[in-house]
Amino acid sequence: MKPFLRLCRWEIRHLLRDGQAWLVCGALFAAGLLALWTGERRLARHHAEIAGLPAHYATQMAGIAKQFSPEGEAGYVAYYTFFPTHHPLAPLAGLAVGVRDIVPNVTWVRLLGLEGQLYEADLGNPALQALGNFDLAFVLCALAPLALLVLAHDALTRERDRGRFPLLLAQGGSAGPLLAARVTIRALAVGLTCTLVFGLACARLPIPLTAEALGWLAATWSHLAAWAGFVAWIAAATRTPTASLAGALTLWIAQVVLLPALLNLALATALPVREGLELTVRQRQESHAAWDKPRAETMENFFVHNPDWSGTPPVTGRFAWKWYYAMQQTGDESVSAESAAYRENLRARQRITARLAWLGPAAYAQLLFSQRAGSDLDAHLAYLDRVRAFHADLRAYFYPMVFADRNLTPADYASFPQFRANVPPPPASLPLWPLLILAAGSATLAARHLRGPTL
Amino acid sequence: MLTIENLTKRFPGAAAPAVDNLNLTVAPGELFALLGPNGAGKTTTINCLLGFLTPDSGRALIDGLDVAREPLETKRRLAYIPEQVNLYGHFSGLENLDYFSELAGHRYADAELRRFLTSAGLQTAAHDQRVSGYSKGMRQKVGIAIALAKQAKALLLDEPTSGLDPSASHEFSQLLRKLRERDVAILMATHDLFRAKEDATRVGIMRHGKLAHILTAAELRHTDLEKLYLEAMAA
């Protein structure tokens, strides 16, 4: 057996006899189970919400059929018809909430102006949002590194403190392999605990063993590798257990708390985005201003961007549905530039976050996990794009009838467009190499500290 | 086997060097006892030989190899017993010996390990007990077993008999004699004048980082070592 493997074998024996290690891994495992349980409940709630949509829609349509029997104006029927759309749950969605707690999983849209409808959302419990969510991604990004830091920060300083270091070094080995074996075995213990929780998640939720699931595991281990490098660096660079502990806690707070907050602040300053609410208000103001304008002016404005309908019969009387929807659509069109900028800025934020997050493995891992769980900002923006496309389908379906002043019978309702939640394949996932480079870089720093006499 | 040439080591902030231009040689089969008060430089000398401290000038050689240049190779040729042998409390004496021996690159069968522990004077019943329940003397004996198991050509002892009862101390003397017969070079820092006179082939009295006196075995027989020691300290 190679000397390093022999060292590792002894480190396993050390670890198995170490009550503190059992306690730390046990607590991590328990936190993982709790995250799994909350994830399972959240998934069940979301699944139930999505599964209930057809029944809600059917009830609604029965009511509309009753109201507009034997027939009703197409514009009138469309006004009262809410169409359900939903963001389906990826297999890993139970493990990483991502942004899904602050954005809706289900959006009911009507033929009216779209912008306002996109940003209407119900919050289950706003108090919980301030606190953040407890999910497996949080356990892996914040608690697993903490467990590793607790187990290995004093890998060498504990030996110094207890007076064993001279005898250890005098035996002929150097501190480097000893530290490497110690950190490796402790990282393996933490990694196996995380993997065990993930295995239970796969069995229970259930999660098929797809490339995404394996990618989750690879991200878990790469993230831990980066922290193993960090902890080796702290263990090598400090001389007393107190200094090691202070270093470990400082690093954890900097990586898990400060860096994400700073990144957020920097992005919010560099790339300000208008709130969705602001877009809603602008769109409504534009739309409703039309009540006080001549109908013909609104229609002219509408025909500029929608010339296909310019040949339809003119608006007559005090109210016409074609005018009403034209007014709604011009409202959307008046904020289309801002809406595109809003989306583009959000995407840019996501891109820059992905580019900068490698500075902190916890922030980067959070991105990796939410990406694989389909709960990141990109996935939400892609869902909004699908809702936007569906709304365009609604207009394409209803406008010929609305602009031709046609009536609909309940028999026509079956042909109404339905949202199809066909999720496009996830974009190419973020690479793992930034985490591995962090691991190698900090391990190199650790090795530099152990050159020369280390007593 | 152990050679110290013009070795000087000064600690930052200290007025005088801890070891001051020291020259010393310990040949195979020889036991050199370093006497001296606390702070005389005995442990610093041993730490320079172990490569734990880098000398400011001069050099320490083990078996002709410079410690500063080949720290790992020279450590392989040395065994070391510190004043306080601190072990892993969650391992038994046998497991500690096994672990430290593997660190030194030796793999022994269970029976061989037990033989080393017995040679070091540790009673058989204690071999498999956790070290957390050991007395200081028992831990010291495991330390001796670790040094024996290393089968090194040179042995560095820093107050090795502190904590040993008189009979264990006597057994330790017997052990040192056997090691000398196997041509092991031994450097022992000690406060125990009686043991130094009994066991050493040469005795050096250290003061302010220098060797104030060196006595050979023949000289030791006719010298009142305690008187000489006290005179050296008073000078």
XYZ file of C-alpha atoms in Angstrom:
690
model
C 0.000 0.000 0.000
C 1.273 3.441 -0.826
C 2.308 5.602 2.147
C -0.464 8.154 1.491
C -3.124 5.437 1.421
C -1.697 3.999 4.650
C -1.974 7.464 6.202
C -5.561 7.678 4.966
C -6.357 4.292 6.503
C -5.095 5.549 9.858
C -7.067 8.780 9.465
C -10.225 6.705 8.993
C -9.454 4.960 12.294
C -8.873 8.339 13.962
C -12.149 9.638 12.587
C -14.163 6.576 13.612
C -12.941 6.972 17.207
C -13.633 10.718 17.245
C -16.950 11.410 18.967
C -16.986 14.996 17.691
C -16.785 13.770 14.078
C -19.813 11.515 14.592
C -21.696 14.415 16.130
C -20.866 16.805 13.290
C -21.686 14.328 10.516
C -24.829 13.269 12.388
C -25.986 16.883 12.670
C -25.276 17.436 8.971
C -27.224 14.293 8.108
C -30.140 15.430 10.271
C -30.090 18.860 8.596
C -30.107 17.073 5.222
C -33.112 14.980 6.238
C -34.947 18.084 7.437
C -34.184 19.802 4.123
C -35.423 16.708 2.323
C -38.638 16.708 4.328
C -39.328 20.404 3.694
C -38.432 19.878 0.016
C -40.827 16.970 -0.244
C -43.651 19.008 1.310
C -42.936 21.949 -0.991
C -42.892 19.657 -4.023
C -46.166 18.060 -2.973
C -47.739 21.517 -2.626
C -46.480 22.628 -6.046
C -47.503 19.355 -7.682
C -50.976 19.646 -6.156
C -51.215 23.248 -7.334
C -50.268 22.259 -10.887
C -52.378 19.094 -10.878
C -55.426 21.089 -9.806
C -55.253 23.442 -12.798
C -57.393 21.390 -15.271
C -60.174 21.022 -12.684
C -60.105 24.760 -11.881
C -60.166 25.544 -15.587
C -63.092 23.137 -16.178
C -65.084 24.698 -13.319
C -64.397 28.143 -14.701
C -65.430 27.127 -18.219
C -68.646 25.543 -16.916
C -69.493 28.889 -15.305
C -68.713 30.781 -18.482
C -70.758 28.345 -20.564
C -73.695 28.957 -18.231
C -73.314 32.739 -18.426
C -72.868 32.886 -22.192
C -75.436 30.315 -23.262
C -76.427 29.792 -26.010
C -73.676 32.166 -27.234
C -71.662 35.234 -26.307
C -69.391 37.795 -27.920
C -65.883 36.389 -28.467
C -64.328 39.434 -26.743
C -66.692 39.097 -23.800
C -65.972 35.363 -23.362
C -62.239 35.978 -23.669
C -62.457 38.731 -21.042
C -63.762 36.278 -18.458
C -61.576 33.327 -19.439
C -58.411 32.819 -17.416
C -55.925 30.441 -19.003
C -53.628 28.511 -16.675
C -49.905 28.335 -17.344
C -47.390 26.619 -15.116
C -43.691 26.195 -14.695
C -43.299 22.414 -14.380
C -41.053 21.003 -11.690
C -37.748 19.456 -12.691
C -36.872 16.182 -10.931
C -34.395 18.010 -8.663
C -36.752 20.894 -7.880
C -37.380 19.608 -4.367
C -33.731 20.005 -3.471
C -33.059 23.614 -4.467
C -35.732 26.290 -4.163
C -33.668 28.838 -6.106
C -35.905 31.757 -7.019
C -39.077 29.681 -7.056
C -40.186 30.946 -3.686
C -40.322 34.543 -4.937
C -41.814 33.856 -8.366
C -45.058 32.058 -9.183
C -45.155 28.445 -10.361
C -48.600 29.075 -11.846
C -49.810 32.144 -13.721
C -53.360 32.591 -15.014
C -53.382 34.820 -18.075
C -56.190 36.528 -19.945
C -56.352 38.155 -23.351
C -55.728 41.538 -21.678
C -52.418 43.381 -21.552
C -49.733 40.850 -20.635
C -47.098 42.845 -18.766
C -49.148 43.351 -15.630
C -50.261 39.736 -15.558
C -46.683 38.412 -15.646
C -45.665 40.055 -12.400
C -48.744 39.343 -10.342
C -47.823 36.777 -7.743
C -49.178 35.547 -4.480
C -46.734 35.148 -1.635
C -47.423 32.231 0.658
C -45.738 33.718 3.687
C -43.709 36.909 3.258
C -42.096 36.497 6.699
C -40.444 33.283 5.525
C -38.990 35.034 2.509
C -36.953 37.357 4.693
C -35.540 34.329 6.441
C -34.700 32.424 3.293
C -35.467 28.842 2.479
C -34.103 25.748 4.065
C -33.384 23.346 1.252
C -30.753 20.742 0.460
C -28.822 23.290 -1.626
C -28.494 25.451 1.515
C -27.311 22.444 3.517
C -24.693 21.698 0.852
C -23.607 25.302 0.250
C -23.519 26.539 3.839
C -23.686 23.705 6.356
C -21.491 21.073 4.669
C -18.526 23.517 4.445
C -19.132 24.460 8.070
C -19.001 20.779 9.046
C -15.747 20.314 7.130
C -14.258 23.424 8.742
C -15.220 22.181 12.202
C -13.679 18.768 11.537
C -10.437 19.844 9.884
C -9.559 23.465 10.735
C -7.200 22.347 13.517
C -5.817 19.319 11.689
C -2.275 20.385 12.588
C -2.765 22.950 15.353
C -4.530 20.356 17.498
C -1.365 18.235 17.260
C 0.740 21.226 18.288
C -1.620 22.089 21.113
C -1.604 18.543 22.490
C 2.168 18.222 22.170
C 2.126 15.369 19.643
C 3.532 17.340 16.729
C 7.282 16.899 17.497
C 6.918 13.129 17.817
C 4.822 12.953 14.649
C 7.346 14.940 12.625
C 10.326 13.153 14.151
C 8.986 9.862 12.794
C 10.256 10.921 9.386
C 7.139 12.076 7.637
C 6.472 15.671 6.746
C 3.407 17.594 7.776
C 2.127 17.884 4.178
C 1.007 14.294 3.551
C -0.344 14.081 7.101
C -2.474 17.194 6.539
C -3.530 16.023 3.074
C -4.666 12.638 4.391
C -6.446 14.212 7.352
C -8.352 16.768 5.260
C -9.108 14.223 2.515
C -10.664 11.732 4.923
C -12.702 14.427 6.687
C -13.895 15.820 3.351
C -14.835 12.262 2.331
C -16.820 11.860 5.555
C -18.734 15.081 4.882
C -19.134 14.229 1.177
C -20.436 10.736 1.937
C -22.926 12.195 4.417
C -24.169 14.568 1.683
C -24.235 11.740 -0.859
C -26.223 9.571 1.530
C -28.839 12.316 1.923
C -28.929 12.711 -1.867
C -29.339 8.932 -2.240
C -32.301 9.046 0.134
C -33.714 11.971 -1.855
C -33.389 9.951 -5.077
C -35.269 7.046 -3.521
C -37.936 9.110 -1.808
C -38.850 12.010 -4.128
C -38.034 10.102 -6.467
C -35.261 11.442 -8.674
C -34.163 9.405 -11.711
C -30.423 8.993 -12.121
C -30.131 11.292 -15.112
C -27.193 13.453 -16.189
C -28.707 16.269 -14.105
C -28.728 14.128 -10.960
C -25.154 12.995 -11.537
C -24.260 16.635 -12.246
C -25.718 17.535 -8.844
C -23.446 14.954 -7.201
C -20.422 16.169 -9.171
C -21.188 19.742 -8.059
C -21.491 18.565 -4.434
C -18.066 16.932 -4.515
C -16.351 19.705 -6.485
C -17.710 22.271 -4.038
C -16.395 20.225 -1.109
C -13.030 19.897 -2.868
C -12.758 23.703 -2.952
C -13.539 23.896 0.761
C -11.087 21.068 1.487
C -8.416 23.231 -0.146
C -9.498 26.214 1.954
C -9.455 24.275 5.200
C -6.046 22.775 4.393
C -4.760 26.288 3.837
C -6.135 27.478 7.211
C -4.764 24.404 8.994
C -1.314 24.949 7.463
C -1.158 28.720 7.892
C -2.158 28.927 11.562
C -0.156 28.006 14.642
C -2.758 27.670 17.397
C -6.222 26.063 17.494
C -7.722 29.455 18.381
C -6.175 31.047 15.300
C -7.392 28.123 13.156
C -10.917 28.519 14.487
C -10.893 32.275 13.931
C -9.613 31.748 10.369
C -12.225 29.095 9.638
C -15.134 31.179 10.924
C -13.945 34.316 9.133
C -13.674 32.419 5.866
C -17.087 30.836 6.269
C -18.798 34.138 7.053
C -16.979 35.844 4.177
C -17.912 33.129 1.685
C -21.410 32.212 2.778
C -22.743 35.540 4.043
C -20.682 38.518 2.901
C -19.655 37.583 -0.638
C -23.180 36.796 -1.918
C -24.474 39.984 -0.279
C -21.687 42.090 -1.797
C -22.203 40.488 -5.206
C -25.903 41.231 -4.981
C -25.289 44.832 -3.986
C -22.710 45.346 -6.731
C -25.046 43.908 -9.377
C -28.025 45.906 -8.167
C -25.936 49.063 -8.437
C -24.302 48.238 -11.760
C -27.398 46.794 -13.454
C -30.492 48.429 -12.017
C -33.712 46.718 -13.104
C -37.105 48.336 -12.977
C -39.489 46.435 -10.812
C -42.127 44.371 -12.567
C -44.667 46.447 -10.651
C -43.352 49.601 -12.288
C -43.892 48.028 -15.713
C -47.406 47.035 -14.687
C -48.264 50.562 -13.580
C -46.834 52.086 -16.773
C -48.734 49.635 -18.942
C -51.986 50.294 -17.081
C -51.547 54.047 -17.260
C -50.980 53.795 -21.013
C -53.977 51.504 -21.493
C -56.405 53.413 -19.352
C -55.418 56.783 -20.771
C -57.186 55.485 -23.880
C -60.565 55.754 -22.120
C -60.212 59.524 -22.466
C -59.002 59.499 -26.068
C -60.984 59.215 -29.272
C -61.463 55.523 -30.187
C -60.074 56.128 -33.695
C -56.758 57.416 -32.280
C -56.275 54.275 -30.197
C -57.109 52.092 -33.191
C -54.657 54.019 -35.398
C -51.929 53.510 -32.807
C -52.760 49.821 -32.673
C -52.694 49.402 -36.467
C -49.177 50.861 -36.635
C -47.787 47.680 -35.088
C -50.618 45.347 -36.105
C -51.492 46.232 -39.717
C -53.167 42.818 -40.258
C -56.296 44.101 -38.477
C -56.488 47.475 -40.179
C -58.938 46.184 -42.761
C -61.496 45.012 -40.187
C -64.800 46.871 -39.674
C -64.417 50.210 -37.847
C -65.273 50.684 -34.184
C -68.824 51.904 -33.641
C -70.923 52.668 -30.565
C -69.753 53.490 -27.029
C -67.877 50.233 -26.462
C -66.332 47.617 -28.724
C -64.211 44.644 -27.661
C -61.773 45.140 -30.558
C -61.092 48.649 -29.255
C -60.745 47.322 -25.699
C -58.120 44.709 -26.675
C -56.364 47.169 -28.991
C -56.125 49.528 -26.021
C -54.685 46.704 -23.855
C -52.150 45.729 -26.482
C -50.973 49.298 -27.117
C -50.383 49.461 -23.364
C -48.076 46.436 -23.675
C -46.386 47.899 -26.733
C -45.768 51.208 -24.967
C -43.563 49.441 -22.403
C -42.087 46.831 -24.736
C -38.642 48.485 -24.759
C -38.592 48.707 -20.953
C -39.868 45.144 -20.686
C -37.095 43.870 -22.978
C -34.528 45.872 -21.008
C -35.919 44.455 -17.738
C -35.501 40.911 -19.004
C -32.122 41.584 -20.537
C -30.813 43.154 -17.334
C -32.003 40.189 -15.307
C -30.256 37.863 -17.740
C -27.120 40.004 -17.606
C -27.195 39.840 -13.807
C -27.401 36.083 -14.009
C -24.540 35.932 -16.536
C -22.300 38.188 -14.460
C -23.146 36.320 -11.281
C -22.102 33.102 -12.979
C -18.877 34.744 -14.105
C -17.991 36.228 -10.725
C -19.365 33.584 -8.429
C -16.271 31.402 -8.772
C -14.685 33.854 -6.313
C -16.756 32.096 -3.706
C -17.458 28.381 -3.981
C -20.637 28.620 -1.883
C -22.174 31.224 -4.201
C -21.058 29.281 -7.264
C -22.413 25.999 -5.935
C -25.730 27.689 -5.197
C -25.922 28.629 -8.893
C -24.955 25.113 -9.960
C -27.597 23.524 -7.769
C -30.449 25.858 -8.681
C -29.536 25.523 -12.364
C -29.735 21.730 -12.168
C -32.970 21.965 -10.222
C -34.492 24.230 -12.882
C -35.140 26.847 -10.222
C -32.647 29.530 -11.193
C -33.466 32.917 -12.651
C -32.758 31.736 -16.213
C -35.310 28.942 -15.880
C -37.882 31.439 -14.580
C -37.188 33.880 -17.424
C -37.535 31.002 -19.903
C -40.924 30.185 -18.335
C -42.006 33.831 -18.676
C -40.978 33.651 -22.343
C -43.195 30.604 -22.775
C -46.090 32.467 -21.131
C -45.410 35.391 -23.470
C -45.527 33.023 -26.472
C -48.747 31.458 -25.185
C -50.293 34.908 -24.782
C -49.365 35.617 -28.400
C -51.165 32.361 -29.289
C -54.238 33.606 -27.415
C -54.225 36.841 -29.391
C -53.717 34.922 -32.638
C -56.666 32.687 -31.769
C -59.138 35.285 -30.471
C -58.364 38.391 -32.550
C -59.875 37.027 -35.831
C -63.125 36.479 -33.940
C -62.943 39.655 -31.849
C -62.141 41.875 -34.829
C -64.872 40.172 -36.911
C -67.367 40.741 -34.016
C -68.121 37.034 -33.901
C -70.001 35.146 -31.229
C -68.885 31.916 -29.563
C -70.938 28.947 -28.380
C -69.816 26.651 -25.538
C -68.973 24.082 -28.211
C -66.166 26.392 -29.374
C -64.491 26.395 -25.967
C -62.874 23.003 -26.551
C -60.700 24.524 -29.276
C -59.326 27.304 -27.047
C -55.512 27.291 -26.932
C -54.009 25.458 -23.997
C -50.605 26.145 -22.465
C -48.152 23.354 -23.098
C -45.425 23.193 -20.504
C -42.892 21.543 -22.744
C -39.696 22.590 -21.069
C -36.752 23.111 -23.395
C -33.601 21.202 -22.434
C -31.610 23.111 -19.813
C -28.838 25.319 -21.168
C -25.261 24.084 -20.994
C -24.530 23.899 -17.297
C -21.888 25.991 -15.597
C -18.494 24.282 -15.545
C -17.067 22.683 -12.416
C -13.465 23.610 -13.133
C -13.565 26.952 -11.261
C -14.207 24.980 -8.059
C -11.409 22.542 -8.825
C -9.027 25.422 -9.557
C -9.920 26.974 -6.200
C -9.210 23.598 -4.570
C -5.831 23.226 -6.287
C -4.889 26.876 -5.653
C -5.578 26.777 -1.941
C -3.916 23.365 -1.579
C -0.809 24.890 -3.193
C -0.918 27.759 -0.703
C -1.190 25.215 2.115
C 1.853 23.334 0.776
C 3.865 26.576 0.668
C 3.153 27.147 4.343
C 4.481 23.698 5.183
C 7.839 24.158 3.505
C 10.810 24.224 5.827
C 10.716 23.635 9.584
C 7.057 23.593 10.612
C 7.220 23.057 14.354
C 27.128 9.694 13.844
C 25.730 12.883 15.404
C 27.798 15.943 14.632
C 27.246 19.564 15.533
C 29.596 22.093 13.957
C 29.826 25.702 15.158
C 26.080 25.735 15.668
C 24.468 29.004 16.725
C 20.754 29.586 17.198
C 19.306 32.845 18.387
C 15.581 33.360 19.002
C 14.015 36.662 17.985
C 14.014 39.138 20.852
C 16.440 37.124 22.998
C 19.499 38.946 24.348
C 21.856 35.967 24.061
C 21.847 33.046 21.627
C 20.166 29.874 22.887
C 23.015 27.837 21.402
C 26.311 29.590 20.936
C 28.910 28.214 18.523
C 28.455 24.682 19.777
C 30.635 21.777 18.628
C 29.788 18.222 19.545
C 30.151 14.707 18.171
C 28.482 11.517 19.331
C 30.012 8.368 17.882
C 28.160 5.068 17.288
C 27.805 3.168 20.569
C 28.332 6.318 22.591
C 25.876 7.932 25.022
C 26.457 11.636 25.464
C 24.532 13.160 28.375
C 23.829 16.864 28.142
C 23.391 18.412 31.556
C 22.419 21.959 32.271
C 19.774 24.140 33.828
C 16.530 25.076 32.081
C 17.317 27.469 29.237
C 20.889 26.231 28.826
C 20.193 25.237 25.192
C 19.830 21.461 25.509
C 16.404 21.211 23.874
C 17.351 23.782 21.219
C 20.346 21.602 20.315
C 18.095 18.552 19.986
C 15.540 20.513 17.942
C 18.304 21.588 15.535
C 19.313 17.933 15.125
C 15.667 17.048 14.447
C 15.390 19.803 11.849
C 12.623 21.530 13.813
C 14.768 24.666 14.054
C 17.032 26.159 11.421
C 20.397 27.218 12.853
C 21.521 30.811 12.267
C 25.007 29.520 11.526
C 26.866 26.244 11.675
C 25.240 22.932 10.925
C 23.941 19.716 12.384
C 24.781 16.425 10.691
C 23.266 12.980 11.104
C 25.285 10.143 9.659
C 27.140 12.743 7.571
C 23.950 14.276 6.157
C 23.173 17.947 6.747
C 19.860 18.250 8.591
C 18.983 21.575 6.963
C 19.483 20.163 3.454
C 17.968 16.726 3.898
C 15.413 17.061 6.664
C 13.391 13.970 5.772
C 16.318 11.619 5.248
C 18.027 12.679 8.480
C 14.774 12.233 10.446
C 14.572 8.681 9.131
C 17.919 7.903 10.762
C 16.874 9.304 14.131
C 14.591 8.188 16.892
C 13.356 10.681 19.425
C 11.784 10.529 22.842
C 10.454 13.866 24.080
C 10.162 14.810 27.719
C 6.404 14.412 27.552
C 5.239 11.642 25.274
C 1.808 12.746 24.100
C -0.168 10.073 22.308
C -3.651 9.564 20.883
C -5.951 8.903 23.816
C -8.536 7.146 21.650
C -5.988 4.501 20.561
C -4.483 1.752 22.713
C -0.741 1.677 23.442
C -0.404 -1.001 20.773
C -2.294 1.063 18.177
C -0.246 4.166 18.973
C 2.937 2.195 18.471
C 1.578 0.741 15.223
C 0.578 4.218 13.970
C 3.851 5.959 14.803
C 5.824 3.026 13.369
C 3.913 3.252 10.104
C 4.656 6.977 9.972
C 8.316 5.970 10.180
C 7.791 3.516 7.329
C 7.811 0.306 9.387
C 5.048 -2.272 9.372
C 5.167 -4.786 12.186
C 3.098 -7.828 13.024
C 1.078 -7.681 16.218
C 3.544 -9.928 18.086
C 6.501 -7.743 17.145
C 4.707 -4.620 18.342
C 3.941 -6.313 21.653
C 7.592 -7.306 21.968
C 8.661 -3.666 21.594
C 6.147 -2.581 24.229
C 7.325 -5.290 26.613
C 10.983 -4.352 25.997
C 10.063 -0.776 26.867
C 8.661 -2.051 30.169
C 4.942 -1.698 29.517
C 3.012 -4.482 31.243
C 1.157 -6.823 28.879
C -2.238 -6.018 30.389
C -1.887 -2.391 29.311
C -1.060 -3.090 25.645
C -4.685 -3.037 24.536
C -5.981 -0.398 26.906
C -6.746 3.074 25.619
C -3.925 5.504 26.275
C -6.395 7.994 27.787
C -6.243 5.791 30.902
C -2.418 5.596 31.011
C -0.172 7.196 33.631
C 2.617 9.497 32.508
C 5.164 6.715 33.031
C 3.143 4.299 30.876
C 2.951 6.875 28.077
C 6.678 7.395 28.387
C 7.197 3.653 27.932
C 5.123 3.689 24.739
C 7.379 6.549 23.616
C 10.402 4.372 24.291
C 8.773 1.514 22.335
C 8.153 3.904 19.423
C 11.838 4.849 19.445
C 12.908 1.183 19.651
C 10.608 0.209 16.788
C 12.143 2.854 14.583
C 15.446 0.925 14.707
C 17.378 4.114 14.123
C 21.144 4.586 14.192
C 20.855 7.591 16.457
C 18.636 8.332 19.417
C 17.754 11.771 20.764
C 16.350 11.818 24.263
C 14.954 14.927 25.881
C 14.552 14.194 29.595
C 13.330 10.673 28.798
C 13.132 9.380 32.373
C 10.998 12.192 33.736
C 7.921 10.563 35.147
C 9.444 7.098 35.386
C 9.649 5.438 38.788
C 13.149 4.311 39.948
C 12.712 0.735 38.787
C 11.398 1.801 35.380
C 14.260 4.251 35.175
C 16.652 1.422 35.912
C 15.069 -0.753 33.207
C 15.465 2.159 30.835
C 19.188 2.311 31.645
C 19.477 -1.379 30.775
C 17.740 -0.693 27.514
C 20.097 2.149 26.664
C 23.031 -0.135 27.347
C 21.656 -2.707 24.898
C 21.187 -0.014 22.283
C 24.771 1.165 22.726
C 25.909 -2.406 22.227
C 24.071 -2.258 18.893
C 26.168 0.828 17.990
C 23.355 3.319 18.370
C 24.614 6.845 19.026
C 22.623 8.437 21.854
C 22.343 12.078 22.838
C 20.387 12.556 26.057
C 19.433 15.860 27.602
C 18.753 15.292 31.288
C 18.626 16.794 34.755
C 19.262 13.396 36.321
C 22.922 13.521 37.435
C 22.782 10.000 38.841
C 21.561 8.468 35.567
C 24.017 10.576 33.585
C 26.912 9.274 35.636
C 25.622 5.689 35.456
C 24.770 5.520 31.772
C 26.825 8.054 29.851
C 30.116 7.464 28.091
C 30.569 11.238 28.136
C 28.858 14.036 29.973
C 28.655 17.646 28.801
C 27.604 20.442 31.116
C 25.895 23.168 29.159
C 25.469 26.778 30.175
C 24.336 29.793 28.148
C 24.326 27.728 24.952
C 27.929 26.529 25.349
C 29.509 23.376 26.699
C 31.192 24.449 29.929
C 32.689 20.999 30.682
C 33.036 17.676 28.938
C 33.894 14.616 30.979
C 34.735 11.160 29.698
C 33.610 7.941 31.377
C 37.004 7.558 33.046
C 36.902 11.101 34.368
C 33.335 10.627 35.568
C 34.348 7.770 37.837
C 36.638 10.031 39.833
C 34.532 13.154 39.755
C 31.863 14.410 42.070
C 29.498 15.300 39.226
C 27.054 17.182 41.421
C 29.794 19.371 42.830
C 31.204 20.054 39.387
C 27.717 20.846 38.058
C 26.995 23.299 40.868
C 30.400 24.940 40.392
C 29.754 25.290 36.671
C 26.394 26.905 37.351
C 27.908 29.291 39.910
C 30.756 30.362 37.628
